[in-house]
Amino acid sequence: MTSAKDDKTEGAVKRRPRPFERSGKLELIRTKGPADYALLDSGGGRKLERFGPIVVDRPEPQALWSRQLGGAAWGKAHAVFSASADDEEKGKWRLDKPVPDGWPVRVGEVVLTCKLQGLWHLGLFPEQSPHWDWMIEQIGAVSGERPRVLNLFAYTGAASLLAARAGAEVTHVDASKKAIQWAKENQTASGLGSAPIRWILDDAAKFVAREVRRGKTYHVILIDPPKFGRGPEGEVWDLFQGLPVLLKNAAQLLAPGRAAMILTVYAIRASALAFEQLSADVLADRGGHLSFGELALSAEGGGAAVPTSLFVRWTS
Ligand SMILES: C[S@@+](CC[C@H](N)C(=O)[O-])C[C@H]1O[C@@H](n2cnc3c(N)ncnc32)[C@H](O)[C@@H]1O
């Protein structure tokens, strides 16, 4: 038990810890993704998907099951990705039908440009769509001031643009000049040219530490780190090394009243529970509600769902 006296440390009033509501259960969020996207089938280590009008066939190591659709459906793909021997995310697209350099895919009220490059990613992670909806709800719950959103490892900016569309001031942080340029193209395609988005080319961990020193706060923080990455000055990002400090600092950036955070972890073999416990640790003085689980993409026609990532959600 903490007494009011225990809450004071050398004159400074410490925030009184509130009890956590922890669901304690793995939550499975299934989504079909945005309306302009469909997972058509999966199996045999691959998935067949439609991004707007373009159908792609790409690797999915977790699709261990049998396919529902036959060769005729899979043969309709515009493009087929084959991974390089040393990196499953890098490789080549074989074009079986013409594909534009970039094409628009609608995500709620914004537009993302998809592109086929030397990577299996197309510029849009459709399984994130329930997180974006939840983020928009959290933005709507902020009162008394304009909501501030911090998007870390923000890539092509889907969450940044949806947050801006929902009325937030957005700080978008990514270490890749190319990704920021792509996100800006998406801003223009979404008609959000004058939206208040700060584009920050920086190492996420460094930026967050700097914001803590500046005493900044945000109502919603999104963290979607890769397993390994590099900051613009070659800073090494290693999830297992860097996440505890990054999360601890991010927790200090959460606004004192209504606030929310989403952590998504993909491409590693790990437990969602581990990340929930880490989040509980860094947010111990805030209490609030924590849930955690997995994100999965549901297939059209009732086929197997494809699990894509682990997540933790916190709200005050
Ligand atoms: C796969 S993306 C995240 C997906 C994104 N949240 C979405 O839903 O579209 C990972 C991003 O992290 C960025 N990144 C990698 N290392 C970084 C670092 N040290 N600091 C900031 N961003 C980094 C990459 O440039 C890439 O854009």
mmCIF file of C-alpha atoms in Angstrom, residues 45-302:
data_model
loop_
_atom_site.group_PDB
_atom_site.id
_atom_site.type_symbol
_atom_site.label_atom_id
_atom_site.label_comp_id
_atom_site.label_asym_id
_atom_site.label_seq_id
_atom_site.Cartn_x
_atom_site.Cartn_y
_atom_site.Cartn_z
ATOM 1 C CA GLY A 45 4.646 -20.637 -47.844
ATOM 2 C CA ARG A 46 3.032 -17.865 -49.927
ATOM 3 C CA LYS A 47 0.089 -15.453 -49.937
ATOM 4 C CA LEU A 48 -2.018 -14.107 -52.788
ATOM 5 C CA GLU A 49 -3.260 -10.558 -52.215
ATOM 6 C CA ARG A 50 -4.982 -7.719 -53.995
ATOM 7 C CA PHE A 51 -3.831 -4.135 -53.418
ATOM 8 C CA GLY A 52 -6.386 -2.019 -55.292
ATOM 9 C CA PRO A 53 -6.510 -3.550 -58.792
ATOM 10 C CA ILE A 54 -3.098 -5.268 -58.571
ATOM 11 C CA VAL A 55 -2.797 -8.905 -57.469
ATOM 12 C CA VAL A 56 0.535 -10.041 -56.009
ATOM 13 C CA ASP A 57 1.922 -13.415 -54.976
ATOM 14 C CA ARG A 58 4.611 -13.112 -52.283
ATOM 15 C CA PRO A 59 6.308 -15.258 -49.641
ATOM 16 C CA GLU A 60 4.645 -15.876 -46.275
ATOM 17 C CA PRO A 61 6.838 -18.253 -44.255
ATOM 18 C CA GLN A 62 4.081 -18.770 -41.676
ATOM 19 C CA ALA A 63 1.550 -20.004 -44.261
ATOM 20 C CA LEU A 64 2.272 -23.647 -43.508
ATOM 21 C CA TRP A 65 -1.160 -24.916 -44.565
ATOM 22 C CA SER A 66 -2.658 -25.926 -47.944
ATOM 23 C CA ARG A 67 -4.057 -23.390 -50.388
ATOM 24 C CA GLN A 68 -7.819 -23.085 -50.919
ATOM 25 C CA LEU A 69 -7.648 -21.700 -54.446
ATOM 26 C CA GLY A 70 -6.242 -23.528 -57.450
ATOM 27 C CA GLY A 71 -3.489 -22.649 -59.901
ATOM 28 C CA ALA A 72 -5.872 -20.633 -62.111
ATOM 29 C CA ALA A 73 -6.517 -18.098 -59.310
ATOM 30 C CA TRP A 74 -2.840 -17.899 -58.339
ATOM 31 C CA GLY A 75 -1.926 -17.578 -62.025
ATOM 32 C CA LYS A 76 -3.896 -14.301 -62.179
ATOM 33 C CA ALA A 77 -1.233 -12.493 -60.135
ATOM 34 C CA HIS A 78 0.228 -9.436 -61.849
ATOM 35 C CA ALA A 79 3.539 -9.930 -60.018
ATOM 36 C CA VAL A 80 5.345 -12.740 -58.195
ATOM 37 C CA PHE A 81 8.113 -12.082 -55.655
ATOM 38 C CA SER A 82 11.096 -14.348 -55.200
ATOM 39 C CA ALA A 83 13.291 -13.719 -52.178
ATOM 40 C CA SER A 84 17.071 -13.548 -52.400
ATOM 41 C CA ALA A 85 18.954 -16.412 -50.777
ATOM 42 C CA ASP A 86 20.310 -14.356 -47.860
ATOM 43 C CA ASP A 87 17.385 -12.034 -46.968
ATOM 44 C CA GLU A 88 13.731 -13.095 -47.197
ATOM 45 C CA GLU A 89 12.528 -9.473 -47.451
ATOM 46 C CA LYS A 90 14.816 -8.589 -50.373
ATOM 47 C CA GLY A 91 14.538 -10.057 -53.830
ATOM 48 C CA LYS A 92 12.912 -9.600 -57.240
ATOM 49 C CA TRP A 93 9.419 -9.089 -58.592
ATOM 50 C CA ARG A 94 8.575 -10.966 -61.812
ATOM 51 C CA LEU A 95 5.909 -9.047 -63.700
ATOM 52 C CA ASP A 96 3.427 -11.339 -65.467
ATOM 53 C CA LYS A 97 1.119 -8.419 -66.375
ATOM 54 C CA PRO A 98 1.803 -4.674 -66.637
ATOM 55 C CA VAL A 99 2.036 -2.907 -63.261
ATOM 56 C CA PRO A 100 2.339 0.896 -62.931
ATOM 57 C CA ASP A 101 5.378 2.332 -61.077
ATOM 58 C CA GLY A 102 3.001 3.417 -58.341
ATOM 59 C CA TRP A 103 -0.755 3.061 -57.904
ATOM 60 C CA PRO A 104 -3.208 4.444 -55.334
ATOM 61 C CA VAL A 105 -4.807 2.263 -52.672
ATOM 62 C CA ARG A 106 -7.478 3.858 -50.504
ATOM 63 C CA VAL A 107 -7.126 3.387 -46.741
ATOM 64 C CA GLY A 108 -10.108 4.921 -44.983
ATOM 65 C CA GLU A 109 -9.969 8.609 -45.811
ATOM 66 C CA VAL A 110 -6.399 8.647 -47.106
ATOM 67 C CA VAL A 111 -4.577 7.286 -50.135
ATOM 68 C CA LEU A 112 -1.372 5.257 -50.049
ATOM 69 C CA THR A 113 0.747 4.730 -53.147
ATOM 70 C CA CYS A 114 1.829 1.119 -53.539
ATOM 71 C CA LYS A 115 5.021 0.278 -55.420
ATOM 72 C CA LEU A 116 6.931 -2.842 -56.349
ATOM 73 C CA GLN A 117 10.579 -2.392 -55.480
ATOM 74 C CA GLY A 118 13.347 -4.794 -54.538
ATOM 75 C CA LEU A 119 11.488 -5.630 -51.318
ATOM 76 C CA TRP A 120 8.468 -7.781 -50.564
ATOM 77 C CA HIS A 121 6.738 -4.777 -48.918
ATOM 78 C CA LEU A 122 4.532 -2.633 -51.149
ATOM 79 C CA GLY A 123 4.322 0.445 -48.917
ATOM 80 C CA LEU A 124 1.226 -0.573 -46.966
ATOM 81 C CA PHE A 125 0.771 -2.977 -44.060
ATOM 82 C CA PRO A 126 -2.967 -3.821 -44.318
ATOM 83 C CA GLU A 127 -3.098 -5.724 -41.007
ATOM 84 C CA GLN A 128 -2.460 -2.424 -39.197
ATOM 85 C CA SER A 129 -5.927 -1.151 -40.074
ATOM 86 C CA PRO A 130 -7.606 -2.057 -36.708
ATOM 87 C CA HIS A 131 -4.796 -0.195 -34.918
ATOM 88 C CA TRP A 132 -5.461 2.845 -37.100
ATOM 89 C CA ASP A 133 -9.168 2.695 -36.223
ATOM 90 C CA TRP A 134 -8.309 2.397 -32.535
ATOM 91 C CA MET A 135 -5.849 5.292 -32.847
ATOM 92 C CA ILE A 136 -8.582 7.459 -34.409
ATOM 93 C CA GLU A 137 -10.873 6.614 -31.455
ATOM 94 C CA GLN A 138 -8.120 7.600 -29.024
ATOM 95 C CA ILE A 139 -7.551 10.877 -30.876
ATOM 96 C CA GLY A 140 -11.300 11.573 -30.625
ATOM 97 C CA ALA A 141 -11.188 11.021 -26.866
ATOM 98 C CA VAL A 142 -8.656 13.832 -26.268
ATOM 99 C CA SER A 143 -10.360 16.977 -25.042
ATOM 100 C CA GLY A 144 -9.310 20.507 -24.227
ATOM 101 C CA GLU A 145 -6.400 20.703 -26.692
ATOM 102 C CA ARG A 146 -5.437 19.589 -30.169
ATOM 103 C CA PRO A 147 -4.370 15.914 -29.996
ATOM 104 C CA ARG A 148 -0.663 15.285 -30.580
ATOM 105 C CA VAL A 149 0.432 11.996 -32.191
ATOM 106 C CA LEU A 150 3.986 10.636 -32.358
ATOM 107 C CA ASN A 151 4.528 7.985 -35.044
ATOM 108 C CA LEU A 152 7.872 6.183 -34.627
ATOM 109 C CA PHE A 153 9.355 3.986 -37.420
ATOM 110 C CA ALA A 154 6.577 5.600 -39.423
ATOM 111 C CA TYR A 155 7.482 4.272 -42.918
ATOM 112 C CA THR A 156 5.120 5.510 -45.675
ATOM 113 C CA GLY A 157 2.917 7.341 -43.219
ATOM 114 C CA ALA A 158 -0.468 5.577 -43.225
ATOM 115 C CA ALA A 159 -0.959 6.186 -39.490
ATOM 116 C CA SER A 160 0.432 9.739 -39.726
ATOM 117 C CA LEU A 161 -2.010 10.673 -42.488
ATOM 118 C CA LEU A 162 -5.005 9.044 -40.790
ATOM 119 C CA ALA A 163 -4.105 10.841 -37.552
ATOM 120 C CA ALA A 164 -3.810 14.171 -39.388
ATOM 121 C CA ARG A 165 -7.142 13.509 -41.102
ATOM 122 C CA ALA A 166 -8.638 12.881 -37.633
ATOM 123 C CA GLY A 167 -7.491 16.353 -36.552
ATOM 124 C CA ALA A 168 -4.209 15.577 -34.765
ATOM 125 C CA GLU A 169 -0.867 17.363 -34.945
ATOM 126 C CA VAL A 170 1.523 14.652 -36.078
ATOM 127 C CA THR A 171 5.236 14.029 -35.578
ATOM 128 C CA HIS A 172 6.381 11.395 -38.067
ATOM 129 C CA VAL A 173 9.825 9.871 -37.417
ATOM 130 C CA ASP A 174 11.700 7.556 -39.758
ATOM 131 C CA ALA A 175 15.382 6.958 -40.494
ATOM 132 C CA SER A 176 14.915 6.541 -44.231
ATOM 133 C CA LYS A 177 14.915 9.562 -46.563
ATOM 134 C CA LYS A 178 13.198 7.427 -49.188
ATOM 135 C CA ALA A 179 10.404 6.393 -46.798
ATOM 136 C CA ILE A 180 9.820 10.036 -45.780
ATOM 137 C CA GLN A 181 9.709 11.091 -49.441
ATOM 138 C CA TRP A 182 7.175 8.323 -50.103
ATOM 139 C CA ALA A 183 5.099 9.412 -47.077
ATOM 140 C CA LYS A 184 5.089 12.980 -48.419
ATOM 141 C CA GLU A 185 3.848 11.683 -51.798
ATOM 142 C CA ASN A 186 1.064 9.931 -49.872
ATOM 143 C CA GLN A 187 0.283 13.204 -48.088
ATOM 144 C CA THR A 188 -0.197 14.923 -51.456
ATOM 145 C CA ALA A 189 -2.209 11.984 -52.873
ATOM 146 C CA SER A 190 -4.455 12.192 -49.789
ATOM 147 C CA GLY A 191 -5.099 15.917 -50.258
ATOM 148 C CA LEU A 192 -3.498 16.649 -46.885
ATOM 149 C CA GLY A 193 -0.816 19.028 -48.186
ATOM 150 C CA SER A 194 -1.453 21.616 -45.484
ATOM 151 C CA ALA A 195 -1.968 19.177 -42.576
ATOM 152 C CA PRO A 196 0.245 19.802 -39.521
ATOM 153 C CA ILE A 197 2.735 16.952 -39.943
ATOM 154 C CA ARG A 198 6.359 17.353 -38.807
ATOM 155 C CA TRP A 199 8.555 15.101 -40.935
ATOM 156 C CA ILE A 200 11.576 14.028 -38.870
ATOM 157 C CA LEU A 201 14.465 12.154 -40.475
ATOM 158 C CA ASP A 202 16.115 10.717 -37.382
ATOM 159 C CA ASP A 203 16.933 7.675 -35.334
ATOM 160 C CA ALA A 204 13.748 6.933 -33.367
ATOM 161 C CA ALA A 205 15.573 6.145 -30.109
ATOM 162 C CA LYS A 206 17.668 9.351 -30.281
ATOM 163 C CA PHE A 207 14.648 11.472 -31.159
ATOM 164 C CA VAL A 208 12.587 10.118 -28.278
ATOM 165 C CA ALA A 209 15.416 10.696 -25.780
ATOM 166 C CA ARG A 210 15.703 14.300 -27.040
ATOM 167 C CA GLU A 211 11.938 14.874 -26.706
ATOM 168 C CA VAL A 212 12.112 13.656 -23.085
ATOM 169 C CA ARG A 213 14.836 16.242 -22.375
ATOM 170 C CA ARG A 214 12.664 18.917 -23.995
ATOM 171 C CA GLY A 215 9.692 17.925 -21.795
ATOM 172 C CA LYS A 216 7.429 17.228 -24.789
ATOM 173 C CA THR A 217 4.248 15.151 -24.473
ATOM 174 C CA TYR A 218 1.957 13.314 -26.892
ATOM 175 C CA HIS A 219 -1.563 11.925 -26.525
ATOM 176 C CA VAL A 220 -0.981 8.941 -28.800
ATOM 177 C CA ILE A 221 2.352 7.223 -29.499
ATOM 178 C CA LEU A 222 2.712 4.549 -32.191
ATOM 179 C CA ILE A 223 5.812 2.356 -32.176
ATOM 180 C CA ASP A 224 6.306 -0.143 -35.003
ATOM 181 C CA PRO A 225 9.987 -1.082 -34.897
ATOM 182 C CA PRO A 226 11.735 -3.545 -37.181
ATOM 183 C CA LYS A 227 13.936 -6.264 -35.708
ATOM 184 C CA PHE A 228 17.056 -4.559 -37.064
ATOM 185 C CA GLY A 229 17.403 -1.129 -38.610
ATOM 186 C CA ARG A 230 19.766 1.798 -39.028
ATOM 187 C CA GLY A 231 19.407 5.436 -38.090
ATOM 188 C CA PRO A 232 20.340 8.070 -40.710
ATOM 189 C CA GLU A 233 23.844 8.297 -39.244
ATOM 190 C CA GLY A 234 24.328 4.554 -39.155
ATOM 191 C CA GLU A 235 22.971 4.162 -35.597
ATOM 192 C CA VAL A 236 22.182 0.490 -35.082
ATOM 193 C CA TRP A 237 18.637 -0.407 -34.047
ATOM 194 C CA ASP A 238 18.366 -3.866 -32.511
ATOM 195 C CA LEU A 239 14.924 -4.527 -31.082
ATOM 196 C CA PHE A 240 16.011 -6.651 -28.144
ATOM 197 C CA GLN A 241 18.773 -4.215 -27.188
ATOM 198 C CA GLY A 242 16.959 -0.970 -27.845
ATOM 199 C CA LEU A 243 13.318 -1.519 -26.980
ATOM 200 C CA PRO A 244 13.457 -1.303 -23.159
ATOM 201 C CA VAL A 245 15.077 2.157 -23.214
ATOM 202 C CA LEU A 246 12.971 3.369 -26.141
ATOM 203 C CA LEU A 247 9.745 2.313 -24.391
ATOM 204 C CA LYS A 248 10.833 3.757 -21.060
ATOM 205 C CA ASN A 249 11.494 7.101 -22.738
ATOM 206 C CA ALA A 250 8.298 6.919 -24.816
ATOM 207 C CA ALA A 251 6.313 6.312 -21.600
ATOM 208 C CA GLN A 252 7.649 9.622 -20.288
ATOM 209 C CA LEU A 253 6.340 11.364 -23.391
ATOM 210 C CA LEU A 254 2.727 10.270 -22.775
ATOM 211 C CA ALA A 255 0.501 13.217 -21.913
ATOM 212 C CA PRO A 256 -0.543 13.283 -18.247
ATOM 213 C CA GLY A 257 -4.306 13.069 -18.904
ATOM 214 C CA ARG A 258 -5.890 10.977 -21.627
ATOM 215 C CA ALA A 259 -3.192 9.140 -23.566
ATOM 216 C CA ALA A 260 -2.626 5.926 -25.516
ATOM 217 C CA MET A 261 0.228 3.897 -26.978
ATOM 218 C CA ILE A 262 0.421 1.100 -29.543
ATOM 219 C CA LEU A 263 3.481 -1.113 -29.921
ATOM 220 C CA THR A 264 3.572 -3.537 -32.849
ATOM 221 C CA VAL A 265 6.355 -6.060 -33.247
ATOM 222 C CA TYR A 266 6.737 -8.076 -36.395
ATOM 223 C CA ALA A 267 9.182 -10.452 -38.030
ATOM 224 C CA ILE A 268 10.562 -11.997 -34.879
ATOM 225 C CA ARG A 269 9.823 -15.134 -32.964
ATOM 226 C CA ALA A 270 8.771 -13.818 -29.594
ATOM 227 C CA SER A 271 5.880 -13.660 -27.197
ATOM 228 C CA ALA A 272 3.304 -10.877 -27.032
ATOM 229 C CA LEU A 273 3.261 -11.467 -23.286
ATOM 230 C CA ALA A 274 6.927 -10.437 -23.070
ATOM 231 C CA PHE A 275 6.092 -7.073 -24.637
ATOM 232 C CA GLU A 276 3.004 -6.630 -22.450
ATOM 233 C CA GLN A 277 5.148 -7.186 -19.356
ATOM 234 C CA LEU A 278 7.768 -4.737 -20.590
ATOM 235 C CA SER A 279 5.042 -2.149 -21.225
ATOM 236 C CA ALA A 280 3.618 -2.727 -17.719
ATOM 237 C CA ASP A 281 7.096 -2.168 -16.337
ATOM 238 C CA VAL A 282 7.717 1.158 -18.077
ATOM 239 C CA LEU A 283 4.173 2.401 -17.394
ATOM 240 C CA ALA A 284 4.076 1.264 -13.752
ATOM 241 C CA ASP A 285 3.496 4.804 -12.490
ATOM 242 C CA ARG A 286 0.573 5.327 -14.863
ATOM 243 C CA GLY A 287 -1.630 2.267 -14.330
ATOM 244 C CA GLY A 288 -4.439 2.192 -16.894
ATOM 245 C CA HIS A 289 -5.437 -0.600 -19.230
ATOM 246 C CA LEU A 290 -3.131 -2.974 -21.072
ATOM 247 C CA SER A 291 -4.128 -5.577 -23.633
ATOM 248 C CA PHE A 292 -1.930 -7.614 -25.911
ATOM 249 C CA GLY A 293 -2.148 -10.224 -28.599
ATOM 250 C CA GLU A 294 -1.678 -10.903 -32.262
ATOM 251 C CA LEU A 295 -2.822 -9.285 -35.473
ATOM 252 C CA ALA A 296 -3.998 -11.534 -38.301
ATOM 253 C CA LEU A 297 -5.353 -10.962 -41.782
ATOM 254 C CA SER A 298 -8.620 -12.780 -42.557
ATOM 255 C CA ALA A 299 -8.968 -14.266 -46.020
ATOM 256 C CA GLU A 300 -11.807 -13.571 -48.404
ATOM 257 C CA GLY A 301 -14.004 -16.661 -48.683
ATOM 258 C CA GLY A 302 -13.217 -18.023 -45.218
#
